[in-house]
Amino acid sequence: MVEAVKSPEFPVKEYKTGNKDTVLPYNWALGPTWTKFFNGLKEEKILGTRCKKCNRVLVPARTFCPSCYKDMEDEEWVEVAQEGTVETWCLVNYKYYGQPKEPPYIIAQICLDRADCSVTHFIGGFDLSDPDKVREKMKSVSRIKAVWSKEKHADIYDIAYFEPV
Amino acid sequence: MQKVGIVEVAMTPGTESSLSLMEFTYKPVKEVLDKAGLRRDQVGTYVLASTDIMHSGMSCANAFDWDAAGAFMKPASREEGDGITAFIYGCMRIMSGRHDTALVVGLIKGSENAENDTITSCFADPFYSRPLGIQETTAAAMQMRLYLERYGITEEQCAKVVVKNLGNALFNPYAHIKKRVSVEDVLKSERICDPLKAMECAPKSDGVCAMLLASEEKARKLTNNPVWLKGWGSSMDTFYLGDRDLLDTQLKTAAVGAYKMAGISDPRKEIDVAEICEPYAFQELLWCEELGFCAQGQGGKLIDSGVTQIAGDLPVNPSGGVLATNPYVSRGLYRVAEAALQIRGEAGQHQLDKKVNTALACAGYGFAGQWHGVAILGN
Ligand SMILES: [Zn+2]
């Protein structure tokens, strides 16, 4: 899991301020559909659900189809491909408090084969230090595939990132 | 439909204030009441806009907001999306016939908050999008790349929005960031989230905006110069970025609704000025397309043509917009206030050099413009 980062420092103010970090513990239920989805990741499977009305396969799996607004619970679970194409991406090259990992990293929307929506994940596996070179590299990338983490916790980081095929 | 008029507005500058949030909120509210010649208890109802996570992290709206806005012992409610919805809620309270005045206040001190990106991370679901670093800047950067690639919009065209808006802000006493910059300055600024550059992203600003609304009869008693609400539309998109086409946002739907209500058939010709919400430079171009100011994919050509400049045919963000001043939550109310001041001819140094009859104010929030609200104002 991600390490907590140091609290940000505010610039020194010329007026009196009170400083305080607020840390609040929460405990969120994932619900049965996402429990099954994340357990799937632990087994190196990317699962979606097919809506029988619009016939779309949505990933991550959904309890209901947001467009048709109907249950998907009894519907078909589909294992989608671990490969696909890049719809769009950005290269995060700056720091902010609470970010998920040390920059630079690429966040992308990825169209996996057999899915009817794109999924968000990291792209990596090559040098990200020069934004111009990264642009050039990304232009040449046609297919990417999932790289699995060695240690898995049934969470989204079970996929470490996607890398060019 | 009952007419609703904007009677008075007051704003704080977007620059960092050493006042406490409570003191900071009090001042513009008091200013509006004094201008209108009303005591706080004579106002029918109060609608406040603030959000607890951005409320300097204090989550103490009840402690600070109500007293500061003079809203206690009155019908008062608070909304936490964008201030423009507090505005429309205030209008509806008057349309109901139940109240003849409503005071709307949007408040935030961005200078007390963590970075916008830290805070907007919390707008993402905690299991999937948030751990992958989705927040407003990363979502916008992905939207921008699609925009550049699909329509051949250039990074120079996006940078021109920054040049225009920060330049306009030089003439706005309420603006936070104001400077003369070149396209080259923007393109050379830090590539924080490629394709987004640092100067293409809005700052985090302080900002309280207070606005007094009144029924037609009451507005005519309180001011010689009321500005009327003519139309309103809003729409919320589905959440996941992967379920949406990021270049086909709900702004279109919101605009169609507002134009229909206001009886506008050719927005490009009928709207005299637009104050729109562009926390990222390219979004001004994309939003202009979706507002019908130009055809789809023509946002780059629109800025090249000069039409949206302060002296152009359809000035967009003569105040400097959100790129200059970004008091999150109040920023939509600032758009309405600026649009109203343009109609009244009271915008000061950035007043347009033409008669302004019809103005558009729009606001948005959420990743890649998940939600949009559009208001049409007229004289
Ligand atoms: Zn469906």
mmCIF file of C-alpha atoms and ligand atoms in Angstrom, chain A residues 51 54 65 68, ligand 1:
data_model
loop_
_atom_site.group_PDB
_atom_site.id
_atom_site.type_symbol
_atom_site.label_atom_id
_atom_site.label_comp_id
_atom_site.label_asym_id
_atom_site.label_seq_id
_atom_site.Cartn_x
_atom_site.Cartn_y
_atom_site.Cartn_z
ATOM 1 C CA CYS A 51 -25.615 -5.475 -19.072
ATOM 2 C CA CYS A 54 -27.404 -2.450 -23.647
ATOM 3 C CA CYS A 65 -25.818 -0.479 -15.350
ATOM 4 C CA CYS A 68 -29.990 1.477 -18.337
HETATM 5 ZN ZN ZN C 1 -27.076 -1.186 -19.779
#
